[in-house]
Coordinates of C-alpha atoms and ligand atoms in Angstrom, one line a residue:
M78 CA 3.9 -12.4 -28.4
E79 CA 5.7 -10.0 -30.8
K80 CA 6.7 -7.8 -27.4
L81 CA 8.4 -10.8 -26.0
E82 CA 9.9 -12.0 -29.4
K83 CA 13.6 -10.9 -27.3
F84 CA 13.1 -13.3 -25.1
K85 CA 11.2 -15.8 -27.7
N86 CA 14.9 -15.3 -29.1
L87 CA 17.0 -16.4 -26.4
G88 CA 15.5 -19.9 -26.8
L89 CA 12.6 -19.7 -23.8
S90 CA 9.7 -22.8 -24.8
D91 CA 6.4 -20.7 -25.3
Q92 CA 5.1 -22.4 -22.3
T93 CA 7.8 -19.9 -20.7
L94 CA 6.7 -17.0 -23.2
K95 CA 3.2 -17.4 -21.3
A96 CA 4.2 -17.8 -17.9
L97 CA 6.3 -13.8 -19.1
K98 CA 3.5 -12.5 -20.1
K99 CA 1.5 -12.8 -17.0
K100 CA 3.8 -12.0 -15.3
G101 CA 4.3 -8.3 -17.5
F102 CA 8.0 -9.2 -18.8
E103 CA 8.7 -7.3 -21.9
E104 CA 12.2 -8.0 -23.0
P105 CA 15.3 -9.1 -20.9
T106 CA 17.4 -7.3 -18.7
P107 CA 21.0 -7.6 -19.9
I108 CA 21.8 -10.3 -16.8
Q109 CA 18.8 -12.0 -18.8
E110 CA 20.2 -11.5 -22.4
K111 CA 23.7 -12.6 -21.4
S112 CA 22.9 -15.7 -19.3
I113 CA 20.2 -17.1 -20.4
P114 CA 21.3 -18.6 -24.1
I115 CA 24.5 -20.1 -21.6
L116 CA 22.5 -21.6 -19.2
L117 CA 20.0 -23.0 -21.8
K118 CA 22.8 -24.9 -23.3
G119 CA 23.6 -26.7 -19.7
E120 CA 27.4 -27.3 -21.3
C121 CA 29.3 -25.0 -18.6
D122 CA 29.0 -23.1 -14.7
L123 CA 27.9 -19.4 -14.9
I124 CA 29.2 -16.8 -12.9
G125 CA 27.5 -13.3 -12.9
Q126 CA 28.8 -10.5 -11.4
A127 CA 25.3 -8.3 -11.3
Q128 CA 22.9 -7.0 -8.3
T129 CA 19.9 -7.3 -7.1
G130 CA 17.5 -5.2 -9.1
T131 CA 19.0 -6.8 -12.4
G132 CA 16.4 -9.3 -13.1
K133 CA 19.0 -11.9 -12.0
T134 CA 16.3 -13.9 -10.1
A135 CA 15.0 -14.6 -13.3
A136 CA 18.7 -15.3 -15.3
F137 CA 18.7 -17.9 -13.7
G138 CA 16.0 -19.4 -12.9
L139 CA 14.4 -19.5 -16.2
P140 CA 16.7 -21.8 -17.7
I141 CA 16.0 -23.9 -14.7
I142 CA 12.4 -24.1 -15.3
E143 CA 13.3 -25.2 -18.4
Q144 CA 15.6 -27.6 -18.0
I145 CA 14.4 -29.5 -15.3
K146 CA 11.8 -32.5 -15.1
E147 CA 8.5 -32.7 -13.9
K148 CA 7.4 -35.5 -11.5
S149 CA 10.8 -35.3 -10.4
K150 CA 11.2 -38.2 -7.2
H151 CA 14.5 -36.5 -6.1
T152 CA 15.5 -32.7 -6.1
Q153 CA 16.8 -31.3 -8.6
V154 CA 17.8 -27.8 -8.4
L155 CA 19.8 -26.0 -4.8
I156 CA 19.2 -22.1 -4.6
L157 CA 21.6 -21.1 -1.2
A158 CA 20.6 -17.1 -0.3
P159 CA 22.2 -15.0 1.8
T160 CA 18.6 -14.0 3.8
R161 CA 15.0 -15.7 4.8
E162 CA 13.8 -12.5 2.9
L163 CA 15.6 -13.5 -0.2
A164 CA 15.4 -16.8 -0.6
I165 CA 10.9 -16.8 0.4
Q166 CA 11.7 -13.9 -2.8
I167 CA 13.9 -16.0 -5.0
S168 CA 11.0 -18.8 -4.4
D169 CA 7.8 -16.4 -5.0
E170 CA 10.2 -15.2 -8.5
L171 CA 10.0 -19.1 -9.2
N172 CA 6.7 -19.7 -8.4
S173 CA 5.9 -16.5 -11.1
L174 CA 7.7 -17.7 -13.2
K175 CA 7.4 -21.5 -13.5
G176 CA 3.5 -21.1 -15.1
S177 CA 1.5 -24.1 -15.3
R178 CA 4.6 -26.3 -14.8
K179 CA 4.0 -29.0 -12.4
L180 CA 6.8 -27.8 -10.1
H181 CA 7.3 -28.0 -6.1
I182 CA 9.7 -24.9 -4.9
V183 CA 10.5 -25.0 -1.1
P184 CA 11.6 -22.0 1.1
I185 CA 13.8 -23.3 4.1
Y186 CA 15.1 -20.8 6.6
G187 CA 16.2 -19.9 10.1
G188 CA 13.8 -19.1 12.5
Q189 CA 10.8 -21.5 11.1
S190 CA 9.4 -24.3 12.3
I191 CA 11.9 -26.9 11.8
D192 CA 9.2 -29.9 11.6
L193 CA 6.5 -27.3 9.2
Q194 CA 10.3 -28.0 6.8
L195 CA 10.5 -31.8 7.5
R196 CA 6.9 -32.2 6.6
S197 CA 7.3 -30.2 2.8
L198 CA 10.3 -32.0 2.4
K199 CA 9.2 -35.7 3.2
K200 CA 6.7 -35.0 0.4
R201 CA 8.2 -34.2 -3.3
V202 CA 10.5 -31.1 -3.6
D203 CA 12.2 -30.2 -6.8
I204 CA 13.4 -26.7 -5.6
V205 CA 15.2 -25.6 -2.5
V206 CA 15.7 -22.4 -1.9
G207 CA 17.8 -21.7 1.5
T208 CA 19.9 -20.5 4.0
P209 CA 23.0 -21.8 4.7
G210 CA 22.9 -23.0 8.4
R211 CA 19.3 -24.4 7.9
V212 CA 19.9 -26.5 4.9
I213 CA 23.4 -27.6 6.8
D214 CA 20.9 -28.9 10.0
H215 CA 18.6 -30.7 7.4
I216 CA 21.7 -32.3 5.6
K217 CA 22.8 -33.5 9.3
R218 CA 18.8 -34.4 9.7
K219 CA 18.6 -36.6 6.2
S220 CA 15.9 -34.9 5.5
M221 CA 17.5 -33.0 2.5
N222 CA 19.2 -35.4 0.2
L223 CA 21.3 -33.3 -2.3
Q224 CA 23.4 -36.1 -4.3
G225 CA 20.7 -35.7 -7.5
V226 CA 20.4 -31.9 -8.2
S227 CA 21.6 -30.6 -11.2
H228 CA 21.4 -27.2 -10.9
L229 CA 23.0 -25.4 -7.6
V230 CA 22.9 -21.7 -7.4
L231 CA 25.0 -19.8 -5.0
D232 CA 22.9 -16.4 -4.7
E233 CA 24.2 -12.9 -3.3
A234 CA 27.6 -14.8 -2.7
D235 CA 29.7 -12.1 -1.3
E236 CA 27.2 -11.2 1.0
M237 CA 27.1 -14.8 2.3
L238 CA 30.4 -14.4 2.6
N239 CA 29.9 -10.8 5.0
M240 CA 27.8 -12.7 7.0
G241 CA 30.5 -15.6 7.8
F242 CA 28.5 -18.5 5.6
L243 CA 31.3 -19.8 3.0
E244 CA 32.3 -22.9 5.5
D245 CA 28.8 -23.7 5.4
V246 CA 28.5 -22.6 1.6
E247 CA 31.3 -25.0 1.2
I248 CA 30.1 -28.4 3.4
I249 CA 26.9 -27.7 1.0
M250 CA 28.8 -27.5 -1.8
N251 CA 30.6 -30.7 -1.3
A252 CA 27.5 -33.2 -0.2
T253 CA 26.1 -32.1 -3.6
N254 CA 26.5 -34.2 -7.3
K255 CA 29.5 -33.4 -8.9
E256 CA 27.7 -34.0 -12.4
K257 CA 25.8 -30.8 -11.8
I258 CA 25.7 -27.5 -13.3
T259 CA 26.3 -24.7 -11.2
M260 CA 26.0 -20.7 -10.9
L261 CA 27.6 -18.1 -8.8
F262 CA 25.5 -14.5 -8.9
S263 CA 27.5 -12.0 -7.2
A264 CA 27.4 -8.1 -7.1
T265 CA 31.2 -8.2 -6.1
M266 CA 34.3 -10.5 -6.3
P267 CA 36.1 -10.7 -3.0
K268 CA 39.0 -13.3 -4.1
E269 CA 37.1 -15.7 -1.4
I270 CA 34.5 -15.8 -4.0
L271 CA 36.6 -16.4 -6.9
R272 CA 38.6 -19.4 -4.6
I273 CA 35.3 -21.0 -4.1
A274 CA 34.6 -20.9 -7.7
K275 CA 38.0 -22.5 -9.3
K276 CA 37.7 -24.5 -6.2
Y277 CA 34.3 -26.2 -7.1
M278 CA 33.5 -24.8 -10.8
K279 CA 34.3 -26.1 -14.0
G280 CA 35.0 -24.5 -16.8
Y281 CA 32.9 -21.3 -16.4
E282 CA 31.2 -18.4 -18.7
F283 CA 31.5 -15.2 -16.9
V284 CA 29.4 -12.6 -17.3
A285 CA 28.8 -9.1 -15.8
I286 CA 27.1 -6.1 -16.6
K287 CA 27.5 -2.5 -15.8
K288 CA 26.9 -1.7 -12.5
E289 CA 23.9 0.7 -11.9
Q290 CA 24.8 3.5 -10.6
L291 CA 23.9 2.8 -6.6
T292 CA 25.5 4.9 -3.5
A293 CA 26.0 7.5 -6.2
N294 CA 27.8 10.3 -5.4
L295 CA 25.1 12.0 -7.2
T296 CA 22.5 10.6 -3.8
D297 CA 22.9 12.6 -0.4
Q298 CA 22.2 10.5 2.2
I299 CA 20.8 12.1 5.6
Y300 CA 19.7 10.5 8.6
F301 CA 17.2 12.2 11.2
E302 CA 16.7 10.5 14.4
V303 CA 13.2 10.3 15.6
S304 CA 11.0 8.2 18.1
T305 CA 8.2 6.2 15.9
G306 CA 5.7 8.2 16.7
D307 CA 7.1 11.5 15.4
K308 CA 7.6 9.8 12.4
F309 CA 4.2 11.3 9.9
D310 CA 4.6 14.3 11.6
A311 CA 8.4 13.9 10.1
L312 CA 7.8 13.0 7.2
C313 CA 5.1 15.8 6.2
R314 CA 7.9 18.3 7.3
I315 CA 10.3 16.6 5.0
I316 CA 7.8 16.8 1.6
D317 CA 6.7 20.6 2.5
I318 CA 9.7 21.9 3.0
E319 CA 10.7 20.5 -0.7
H320 CA 9.1 22.8 -3.9
D321 CA 8.9 19.6 -6.2
F322 CA 9.0 16.6 -3.5
Y323 CA 8.7 13.6 -5.9
G324 CA 9.3 10.3 -3.9
L325 CA 9.3 7.0 -2.6
I326 CA 8.9 6.1 0.9
F327 CA 9.5 2.7 1.5
C328 CA 7.4 0.7 5.0
R329 CA 8.8 -2.3 5.7
T330 CA 4.9 -3.9 6.2
K331 CA 2.0 -3.8 4.5
V332 CA -0.1 -2.5 7.2
D333 CA 1.9 0.3 7.3
V334 CA 2.0 1.4 3.6
D335 CA -1.5 1.4 4.2
K336 CA -1.7 3.5 7.3
I337 CA 1.1 6.1 6.1
G338 CA -0.7 6.0 2.6
R339 CA -3.5 6.8 3.8
R340 CA -2.6 9.3 6.0
L341 CA -0.8 11.0 4.0
V342 CA -3.9 12.1 1.7
E343 CA -5.9 12.4 4.9
R344 CA -3.4 15.0 4.8
G345 CA -4.0 16.8 1.9
Y346 CA -1.2 15.2 -0.1
D347 CA -1.2 13.4 -3.8
A348 CA -0.1 9.9 -2.4
D349 CA -0.9 6.3 -3.5
A350 CA 0.2 2.9 -1.5
L351 CA 1.4 0.0 -3.3
H352 CA 1.9 -3.7 -1.8
G353 CA 2.2 -7.1 -2.8
D354 CA -1.8 -7.6 -2.0
I355 CA -2.5 -5.0 -4.7
S356 CA -4.0 -6.6 -8.1
Q357 CA -1.6 -6.4 -10.8
Y358 CA -4.8 -3.7 -12.7
Q359 CA -4.9 -1.5 -10.0
R360 CA -0.4 -1.4 -9.5
E361 CA 0.0 -0.1 -13.2
T362 CA -3.1 2.5 -12.4
I363 CA -1.5 3.6 -9.2
L364 CA 2.2 3.6 -11.2
N365 CA 0.9 5.3 -14.1
K366 CA -0.2 7.7 -12.4
F367 CA 2.7 8.9 -10.4
K368 CA 5.0 8.0 -13.2
R369 CA 3.2 11.0 -14.8
K370 CA 3.4 13.3 -11.7
R371 CA -0.5 13.0 -11.0
T372 CA 0.9 11.9 -7.8
N373 CA 3.9 13.3 -6.5
I374 CA 4.3 10.4 -3.6
L375 CA 4.6 6.7 -3.5
V376 CA 4.7 4.6 -0.5
A377 CA 6.1 1.1 -1.1
T378 CA 7.2 -2.1 0.6
D379 CA 10.3 -3.6 -1.0
V380 CA 9.0 -5.7 -3.2
A381 CA 6.6 -3.4 -4.4
A382 CA 9.0 -0.7 -5.7
R383 CA 11.0 -4.0 -7.8
G384 CA 10.7 -3.4 -11.2
I385 CA 9.4 0.3 -11.0
D386 CA 11.8 2.5 -13.5
I387 CA 11.5 5.8 -13.1
N388 CA 14.6 8.1 -13.5
D389 CA 13.7 11.5 -11.9
L390 CA 12.9 10.6 -7.7
T391 CA 13.9 13.7 -5.7
H392 CA 13.3 11.4 -3.1
V393 CA 13.8 8.1 -1.1
I394 CA 12.1 7.8 2.7
N395 CA 13.2 4.8 4.3
F396 CA 10.5 5.5 7.2
S397 CA 11.4 2.2 8.6
L398 CA 15.0 0.8 7.9
P399 CA 14.7 -1.9 5.8
Q400 CA 15.7 -5.7 7.2
D401 CA 18.8 -6.4 4.5
P402 CA 21.1 -4.2 4.3
E403 CA 21.3 -4.7 0.3
Y404 CA 17.7 -2.8 0.4
Y405 CA 19.3 -0.2 1.7
V406 CA 21.0 0.1 -1.8
H407 CA 18.4 -0.9 -3.8
R408 CA 16.4 1.2 -2.2
I409 CA 18.7 5.2 -2.4
G410 CA 19.8 3.7 -5.4
R411 CA 16.5 4.6 -7.2
T412 CA 16.9 8.2 -6.0
G413 CA 20.5 10.2 -8.1
R414 CA 19.6 8.3 -11.2
A415 CA 20.6 9.8 -15.1
G416 CA 22.7 12.5 -13.9
K417 CA 20.1 13.6 -11.8
E418 CA 20.9 15.0 -8.4
G419 CA 18.7 12.9 -5.3
T420 CA 18.2 13.0 -1.6
A421 CA 18.2 9.1 0.5
I422 CA 16.5 10.0 4.3
T423 CA 16.2 7.3 6.4
F424 CA 14.3 7.9 9.8
V425 CA 16.5 6.5 13.1
T426 CA 14.8 5.6 16.0
P427 CA 16.6 4.5 19.2
E428 CA 15.9 0.7 18.6
E429 CA 17.1 1.1 15.4
Y430 CA 20.3 3.2 15.7
R431 CA 22.1 -0.4 15.6
K432 CA 20.6 -1.5 12.7
L433 CA 21.4 1.7 10.7
L434 CA 25.0 1.3 11.8
F435 CA 25.5 -2.3 10.7
I436 CA 24.0 -1.1 7.0
K437 CA 26.3 1.7 7.0
K438 CA 29.0 -1.0 7.5
I439 CA 28.0 -3.1 5.5
T440 CA 26.8 -0.8 2.1
K441 CA 30.3 1.8 3.4
A442 CA 27.1 4.4 2.7
D443 CA 28.0 7.5 3.8
I444 CA 25.2 8.5 5.5
R445 CA 25.2 11.9 7.8
K446 CA 22.8 13.3 10.6
E447 CA 21.1 16.1 10.4
K448 CA 17.8 17.5 12.5
I449 CA 14.2 18.1 11.1
P450 CA 13.2 20.8 9.1
N451 CA 12.1 22.9 11.9
V452 CA 8.4 24.9 11.3
K453 CA 9.3 28.7 10.8
D454 CA 11.7 27.0 7.6
I455 CA 9.4 25.2 6.6
I456 CA 7.0 27.9 6.0
D457 CA 9.9 30.3 5.2
S458 CA 10.1 27.6 2.2
K459 CA 6.8 27.9 1.6
K460 CA 6.5 31.4 1.5
K461 CA 9.0 31.3 -1.2
R462 CA 7.0 29.4 -3.0
I463 CA 4.3 31.3 -2.9
K464 CA 6.3 34.1 -4.6
T465 CA 7.6 32.2 -7.2
Q466 CA 4.1 31.4 -8.4
L467 CA 2.8 35.4 -7.9
K468 CA 5.9 35.9 -10.5
N469 CA 4.7 33.2 -12.4
I470 CA 1.2 33.8 -12.9
I471 CA 2.8 37.7 -13.9
K472 CA 5.2 36.8 -16.4
G473 CA 2.7 34.8 -18.3
D474 CA -0.2 37.5 -18.4
K475 CA -2.0 35.4 -16.8
H476 CA -4.1 38.2 -14.5
G477 CA -5.5 40.3 -17.2
E478 CA -9.2 39.6 -16.5
Y479 CA -8.2 40.9 -12.3
I480 CA -7.6 44.0 -13.1
N481 CA -10.3 45.9 -13.0
M482 CA -10.7 44.1 -10.0
A483 CA -7.5 45.1 -8.5
Q484 CA -7.8 48.9 -9.4
E485 CA -11.7 48.8 -7.3
L486 CA -9.6 47.7 -4.5
L487 CA -6.6 50.0 -4.6
D488 CA -9.2 53.2 -4.8
E489 CA -10.4 51.9 -1.7
Q490 CA -7.1 50.8 0.4
D491 CA -3.4 51.0 0.4
P492 CA -1.6 47.6 -2.0
E493 CA -0.2 46.6 1.0
T494 CA -2.9 46.5 3.3
I495 CA -5.1 44.6 0.2
I496 CA -2.2 42.4 -1.2
A497 CA -2.2 41.0 2.6
A498 CA -5.7 40.4 2.9
L499 CA -5.4 38.3 -0.4
L500 CA -2.7 36.8 0.9
K501 CA -4.4 35.4 4.3
H502 CA -7.3 34.7 2.4
S503 CA -5.4 32.0 0.2
Y504 CA -2.9 31.1 2.0
Q505 CA -3.8 31.6 5.6
D506 CA -4.2 27.5 6.3
E507 CA -0.5 26.6 4.2
L508 CA 1.3 29.1 5.5
S509 CA 0.2 28.9 9.4
G510 CA 2.5 26.3 11.6
K511 CA -0.5 25.0 13.7
S512 CA -0.4 22.1 11.6
Y513 CA 2.6 20.7 12.4
S514 CA 2.5 19.2 15.6
E515 CA 6.0 19.3 17.9
I516 CA 9.1 16.9 17.3
K517 CA 10.6 15.4 20.1
D518 CA 14.4 16.6 20.0
I519 CA 16.2 12.5 20.7
S520 CA 19.9 11.7 20.7
V521 CA 20.6 8.2 20.0
D522 CA 24.2 8.4 19.0
K523 CA 26.0 5.9 21.3
A524 CA 29.4 6.2 20.1
G525 CA 31.8 4.3 22.4
T526 CA 32.8 0.8 22.7
A527 CA 30.7 -2.1 23.7
R528 CA 31.6 -5.0 26.4
L529 CA 30.3 -8.8 24.5
F530 CA 29.9 -12.3 26.0
V531 CA 31.5 -15.1 24.1
A532 CA 30.2 -18.4 25.5
L533 CA 33.1 -20.0 24.4
G534 CA 36.2 -20.5 27.4
K535 CA 38.9 -22.7 28.3
S536 CA 37.0 -25.8 28.2
D537 CA 36.4 -25.4 24.8
A538 CA 40.4 -25.1 24.2
I539 CA 39.7 -21.0 23.6
T540 CA 42.9 -19.0 23.9
R541 CA 43.2 -15.0 23.4
S542 CA 44.5 -16.6 19.5
K543 CA 41.7 -18.6 19.1
L544 CA 39.3 -16.3 20.6
L545 CA 40.9 -13.0 17.5
K546 CA 41.2 -15.5 14.6
L547 CA 37.6 -17.1 15.1
L548 CA 36.2 -13.2 15.1
E549 CA 38.7 -12.0 12.1
Q550 CA 37.1 -15.4 10.3
K551 CA 33.4 -15.2 10.7
A552 CA 32.7 -11.1 11.6
N553 CA 36.5 -10.1 9.6
I554 CA 37.1 -7.6 12.7
E555 CA 41.2 -6.9 12.7
E556 CA 42.6 -7.9 15.9
G557 CA 43.7 -3.9 16.7
K558 CA 39.9 -3.9 17.2
I559 CA 39.2 -6.1 20.5
D560 CA 40.8 -4.7 23.2
D561 CA 40.5 -6.0 27.3
V562 CA 39.4 -9.7 26.2
K563 CA 39.7 -12.0 29.0
I564 CA 39.0 -15.8 28.7
F565 CA 37.4 -17.9 32.4
D566 CA 37.0 -21.7 32.0
N567 CA 33.5 -21.2 30.4
F568 CA 33.2 -18.0 28.9
S569 CA 34.8 -15.4 28.0
F570 CA 34.7 -10.8 27.5
I571 CA 35.7 -8.9 24.6
T572 CA 35.4 -4.8 24.1
V573 CA 35.1 -3.9 20.8
P574 CA 33.5 -1.1 19.2
F575 CA 29.9 -0.1 18.7
E576 CA 29.3 -0.7 15.0
D577 CA 31.6 -3.8 15.3
A578 CA 30.0 -5.2 18.4
E579 CA 27.1 -5.4 15.5
I580 CA 28.8 -7.1 13.3
I581 CA 29.9 -10.0 15.1
L582 CA 26.5 -9.6 17.4
H583 CA 24.3 -10.6 14.0
V584 CA 27.2 -13.1 12.4
F585 CA 26.9 -15.5 15.5
K586 CA 23.3 -14.7 16.2
K587 CA 23.7 -17.4 13.4
E588 CA 26.5 -19.6 14.5
G589 CA 23.8 -20.5 17.9
K590 CA 21.9 -23.1 15.1
G591 CA 18.2 -22.5 17.0
K592 CA 20.1 -23.2 20.7
R593 CA 21.9 -20.1 22.3
P594 CA 23.7 -17.5 20.2
I595 CA 27.4 -17.9 21.1
V596 CA 27.9 -14.2 21.2
V597 CA 25.9 -11.8 23.1
R598 CA 25.9 -8.5 24.9
A599 CA 27.7 -8.8 28.7
K600 CA 25.1 -8.3 31.1
K601 CA 26.9 -5.3 33.1
K602 CA 29.0 -2.5 31.7
K603 CA 27.0 -2.2 28.5
S604 CA 29.2 0.4 27.2
R605 CA 32.0 1.1 28.0
K606 CA 33.9 4.7 27.4
Ligands
LIG941 P1 15.7 -9.4 -9.0 O1 17.5 -9.1 -9.5 O2 15.6 -10.8 -9.5 O3 15.6 -9.3 -8.0 O4 14.4 -8.6 -9.7 C1 14.2 -7.9 -9.9 C2 12.6 -6.8 -9.8 O5 12.7 -7.1 -11.8 C3 12.1 -8.3 -9.7 O6 10.6 -7.8 -9.3 C4 11.7 -9.3 -11.1 O7 10.2 -9.4 -11.1 C5 12.1 -8.0 -11.9 N1 12.5 -8.1 -13.3 C6 13.1 -9.1 -13.4 N2 13.4 -9.2 -14.7 C7 12.4 -8.2 -15.2 C8 11.9 -8.3 -17.2 N3 13.0 -8.6 -17.7 N4 11.3 -7.4 -17.4 C9 10.7 -6.7 -15.9 N5 10.8 -7.4 -14.6 C10 11.4 -8.1 -14.0

């Protein structure tokens, strides 16, 4: 256990240390080092300023697991998270941290069958990890009683604020036991979050860890417009034009990760694939090979790429866009680290363009559009590389044993002819443009505005100013951006810039609560210039 000494010194039990060993954790991350001792004392609330990827789940999860009882009759812990993916991820992480303890952890999120959730909530549940909307549904149905919770966690509070969940969070906080310990984690601390902290949290300790260099200026962010069918060829072109490509390629599903990994190997690249179905042993082997640069391409899912700590990647490629803006930041934060420059490349299909705008807006990322490298440029780049390699052989004096043969050849032919023949012999496949398929030129950029239909009208006591206020409160859209408002008896219309429309649609999708969303794209005049 010596390896886990630092975890032990934080006050964790042997049972937990065993689980950590199995998980392969060796030493605590900074947020864990700071939070765990405070939380184990159990005397005050905690606010943690930390981003995804810093190990914050274990920072709050381990003390909770240490402190709650097995076989309790009521729900002891509620963890609120902004997205379904995060809820599932937290629940998986806690399950792997609990070790042999008999704790029942259930993720509860919108989109999953409510009947299924009702059934699992009827049984004994110790820890609920839920998204705010669905948790409220269960509180209203009385299928979730939070009066006995000893711990409440608000994870990624700023993201919940961005997504318009703050009111729901307050309702939920009011429905919980007053005596509980509350923990709030957030990457940023906007004033609305601090207001919640003031209002609902008792004396709290504040821990912050230095911001990881994320969207740092060292990462150049580019996107390419490409159709789904051309993505693989575009990927090959990007790898080929670079001299020393060393990169992570993100796909959303395990199936894609396997497929892309396999196709790359078939085309002769040194690539490997990493996802959740790969055993811990294989994972380590694959990571070792990648770290030692025996493979220079690793295709991975978001979850599988977590915890990979490599500082000198030249590229991160989003083969498919992440589900969540947070993941974008996390993915691209893997390049441009430790003072090295890096490039983050995102493929965007016409269907994904809106999502890119949403990600751009939420993350405030500066992502510029570029054209996929053309075949001539790739071949030119390869020629340059070959020239450099040849010069290095000459410099390193590694060609001595071939001098005699060279002289024999020169006796018969002029130097240009011989060298040209040699180049053809050695590089004809590599320098042929034939291996590249044509890539369709598409443009998915659609600037302008969108007309939205809002299912609220005069009969709902909606006025122009009420509607504007609602949009400002829920989706953070300033009044000045909303144009051409028309209020009818049962519905209304608004026109907003394209990017803001995405935010509004996203936020109000969650408002529909199983019924139809309140805001949808207007059927006619979809996009007005
Ligand atoms: P989180 O920020 O909680 O989403 O964690 C990010 C990733 O880091 C997860 O895959 C964790 O399993 C992993 N992780 C958390 N703490 C540690 C640690 N002390 N050592 C190694 N990996 C960790």
